[in-house]
Amino acid sequence: MRLFVALDLPQEVKVRLAAMAGGIPGVRWVPPENYHLTLRFIGEVPGHMAEEVDLALAHIRAKPFELSLAGLGTFEKGGRVQSLHVVAERTPGLAHLQAKIETALQRAGLPPERKKFAPHVTIARTDGAALPKLAGFVQAHNLFRTEPLTVEHFVLFSSRLGKEQAVYTPEVEYALAA
Ligand code: 2AM
């Protein structure tokens, strides 16, 4: 199974993100049902490890917290812009949950994540996009922000790589409690 841990987003936030999409030739927009904020990418694991992951996540105790999305960003590789995202504020509550998940998954036997946590919601894959259009889009939408939203659970997703888009399935929801 190919797995990752993420925050799902409220429908109204997905609608606002979807309303932004469009207008850059050559990009693949993420379909609204696929929007999420990854807390930890796990990747392909055998069935018994998926069970360990679930157990580890189920034992996490953390409080609900506020999350805000604000501004746009891009990720580049080899001088090419690969993806376009909305930035999530790195609040203490978000950082705390992400750190707890990382610790729990390492205890369960996964190798440590090497990349620094940069919370974001990918809205487009941009390899092949016209750069001036992309820059214009980022400028035009850079003031995008959401009201703080309360995060009350996190989710273990499985992912199947489709021809056009990946299909993400929520497998288990874990509640946060005060
Ligand atoms: P991205 O949106 O920035 O590409 C499911 O693939 C989720 O896990 C995506 O949100 C993706 O982030 C994230 N992810 C992190 N590392 C990944 C990797 N090595 N391969 C695929 N997805 C990864």
Coordinates of C-alpha atoms and ligand atoms in Angstrom, one line a residue:
M1 CA 0.0 0.0 0.0
R2 CA 1.1 3.5 -0.8
L3 CA 0.3 5.7 2.2
F4 CA 0.5 9.2 3.5
V5 CA -0.8 11.1 6.6
A6 CA -2.6 14.4 5.9
L7 CA -5.2 16.9 6.9
D8 CA -8.3 17.0 4.9
L9 CA -9.7 20.4 4.2
P10 CA -13.3 21.7 4.8
Q11 CA -15.4 21.8 1.7
E12 CA -15.7 25.6 1.6
V13 CA -11.9 25.9 1.5
K14 CA -11.7 23.4 -1.3
V15 CA -14.3 25.4 -3.2
R16 CA -12.2 28.6 -2.7
L17 CA -9.0 26.8 -3.9
A18 CA -10.8 25.4 -6.9
A19 CA -12.1 28.9 -7.8
M20 CA -8.5 30.1 -8.2
A21 CA -7.5 27.3 -10.6
G22 CA -7.2 27.9 -14.3
G23 CA -5.5 30.2 -16.7
I24 CA -2.0 28.8 -17.0
P25 CA -1.4 26.8 -20.2
G26 CA 0.5 23.5 -19.7
V27 CA -0.3 22.9 -16.0
R28 CA -2.2 20.0 -14.5
W29 CA -4.6 21.3 -11.9
V30 CA -5.2 19.1 -8.9
P31 CA -8.9 18.1 -8.8
P32 CA -10.6 19.6 -5.7
E33 CA -11.4 16.2 -4.1
N34 CA -7.6 15.6 -4.0
Y35 CA -6.7 18.8 -2.1
H36 CA -5.0 18.0 1.3
L37 CA -2.1 19.1 3.5
T38 CA 0.5 16.3 3.8
L39 CA 1.9 15.8 7.4
R40 CA 4.0 12.8 6.5
F41 CA 4.6 10.9 3.2
I42 CA 5.0 7.2 3.9
G43 CA 5.1 5.6 0.5
E44 CA 4.8 1.9 -0.4
V45 CA 4.7 -0.4 2.7
P46 CA 3.7 -4.1 3.1
G47 CA 0.3 -4.9 4.8
H48 CA 1.8 -5.7 8.2
M49 CA 3.6 -2.3 8.2
A50 CA 0.4 -0.5 7.3
E51 CA -1.1 -2.1 10.5
E52 CA 1.8 -0.9 12.6
V53 CA 1.4 2.6 11.1
D54 CA -2.3 2.6 12.0
L55 CA -1.6 1.5 15.6
A56 CA 1.1 4.1 16.0
L57 CA -1.2 6.9 14.7
A58 CA -4.1 5.7 16.8
H59 CA -2.0 6.2 20.0
I60 CA -1.2 9.9 19.3
R61 CA -2.7 12.4 21.7
A62 CA -2.9 16.0 20.5
K63 CA -5.2 18.9 20.8
P64 CA -7.3 20.5 18.1
F65 CA -5.6 23.6 16.6
E66 CA -6.1 26.5 14.3
L67 CA -4.8 26.4 10.7
S68 CA -4.7 29.3 8.2
L69 CA -3.7 29.2 4.6
A70 CA -2.0 32.3 3.3
G71 CA -0.2 33.1 0.1
L72 CA 1.1 31.0 -2.8
G73 CA 4.4 29.2 -3.3
T74 CA 6.2 27.0 -5.8
F75 CA 8.6 24.0 -5.5
E76 CA 11.4 23.8 -8.0
K77 CA 13.8 21.0 -9.0
G78 CA 16.7 21.4 -11.4
G79 CA 15.7 24.9 -12.2
R80 CA 12.1 23.9 -13.2
V81 CA 9.0 24.8 -11.3
Q82 CA 7.4 21.5 -10.5
S83 CA 4.4 22.5 -8.5
L84 CA 2.3 25.3 -7.3
H85 CA 0.8 25.4 -3.8
V86 CA -1.0 27.4 -1.2
V87 CA 1.1 27.9 1.9
A88 CA -0.1 26.9 5.4
E89 CA 1.1 28.9 8.4
R90 CA 3.4 26.8 10.5
T91 CA 1.5 27.3 13.7
P92 CA 2.7 25.6 17.0
G93 CA -0.3 23.3 16.9
L94 CA 0.4 22.1 13.4
A95 CA 4.2 21.7 14.1
H96 CA 3.3 19.8 17.3
L97 CA 1.1 17.3 15.5
Q98 CA 3.6 16.8 12.7
A99 CA 6.4 16.2 15.2
K100 CA 4.2 13.7 17.1
I101 CA 3.4 11.8 13.9
E102 CA 7.1 11.7 12.9
T103 CA 8.1 10.3 16.3
A104 CA 5.3 7.7 16.3
L105 CA 6.1 6.5 12.8
Q106 CA 9.9 6.2 13.5
R107 CA 9.0 4.2 16.6
A108 CA 6.8 2.0 14.4
G109 CA 9.9 1.3 12.2
L110 CA 9.9 3.8 9.4
P111 CA 13.0 5.6 8.4
P112 CA 13.1 9.3 9.4
E113 CA 11.8 11.9 7.0
R114 CA 14.8 13.9 5.8
K115 CA 12.9 16.8 4.3
K116 CA 12.1 19.8 6.4
F117 CA 8.4 20.2 7.1
A118 CA 7.0 22.8 4.7
P119 CA 3.2 22.7 5.2
H120 CA 1.4 23.4 1.9
V121 CA -1.6 22.4 -0.2
T122 CA -0.6 21.6 -3.8
I123 CA -3.0 23.0 -6.3
A124 CA -1.2 22.3 -9.6
R125 CA 1.7 20.3 -11.1
T126 CA 3.5 22.8 -13.3
D127 CA 6.2 21.0 -15.2
G128 CA 5.9 22.4 -18.6
A129 CA 4.0 25.6 -17.6
A130 CA 4.6 28.9 -19.3
L131 CA 6.8 30.7 -16.7
P132 CA 5.6 34.2 -17.2
K133 CA 2.0 33.0 -16.8
L134 CA 2.9 31.1 -13.7
A135 CA 4.6 34.2 -12.2
G136 CA 1.6 36.3 -13.1
F137 CA -0.7 33.8 -11.4
V138 CA 1.3 33.8 -8.2
Q139 CA 1.3 37.6 -8.1
A140 CA -2.4 37.8 -8.9
H141 CA -3.4 35.4 -6.1
N142 CA -0.7 36.1 -3.5
L143 CA -3.1 37.8 -1.1
F144 CA -5.2 34.6 -0.9
R145 CA -5.9 33.7 2.7
T146 CA -8.4 31.8 4.7
E147 CA -9.9 32.5 8.1
P148 CA -8.4 30.2 10.7
L149 CA -10.0 26.8 10.6
T150 CA -10.1 24.4 13.4
V151 CA -8.4 21.0 12.8
E152 CA -10.1 18.3 14.8
H153 CA -8.7 15.2 13.1
F154 CA -6.0 13.9 10.8
V155 CA -6.2 11.1 8.2
L156 CA -4.3 8.2 6.9
F157 CA -4.8 8.1 3.1
S158 CA -3.9 5.5 0.6
S159 CA -3.0 6.5 -2.9
R160 CA -3.3 4.8 -6.2
L161 CA -1.4 6.4 -9.1
G162 CA -3.9 6.8 -11.9
K163 CA -3.1 7.8 -15.5
E164 CA -4.2 11.4 -15.2
Q165 CA -4.5 11.9 -11.4
A166 CA -3.8 9.9 -8.3
V167 CA -6.8 8.5 -6.4
Y168 CA -6.6 9.2 -2.7
T169 CA -8.8 7.2 -0.3
P170 CA -9.2 8.1 3.4
E171 CA -8.5 4.9 5.2
V172 CA -8.6 5.9 8.9
E173 CA -9.5 9.2 10.7
Y174 CA -7.8 10.0 14.0
A175 CA -9.6 12.5 16.3
L176 CA -7.7 15.3 18.1
A177 CA -9.1 15.9 21.6
A178 CA -8.6 18.7 24.2
Ligands
2AM1 P1 3.2 17.3 -2.9 O1 1.7 17.6 -3.0 O2 4.0 18.5 -2.5 O3 3.7 16.7 -4.2 C1 0.7 12.3 -1.7 O4 1.5 12.0 -2.8 C2 1.2 13.5 -0.9 O5 2.5 13.2 -0.3 C3 1.4 14.7 -1.8 O6 0.8 15.8 -1.1 C4 2.9 14.9 -1.8 O7 3.3 16.3 -1.7 C5 3.4 14.2 -0.6 N1 4.7 13.7 -0.8 C6 5.8 14.0 -0.1 N2 6.9 13.3 -0.5 C7 6.5 12.6 -1.5 C8 7.2 11.7 -2.4 N3 8.5 11.4 -2.3 N4 6.4 11.1 -3.4 C9 5.1 11.4 -3.6 N5 4.5 12.3 -2.8 C10 5.1 12.8 -1.8

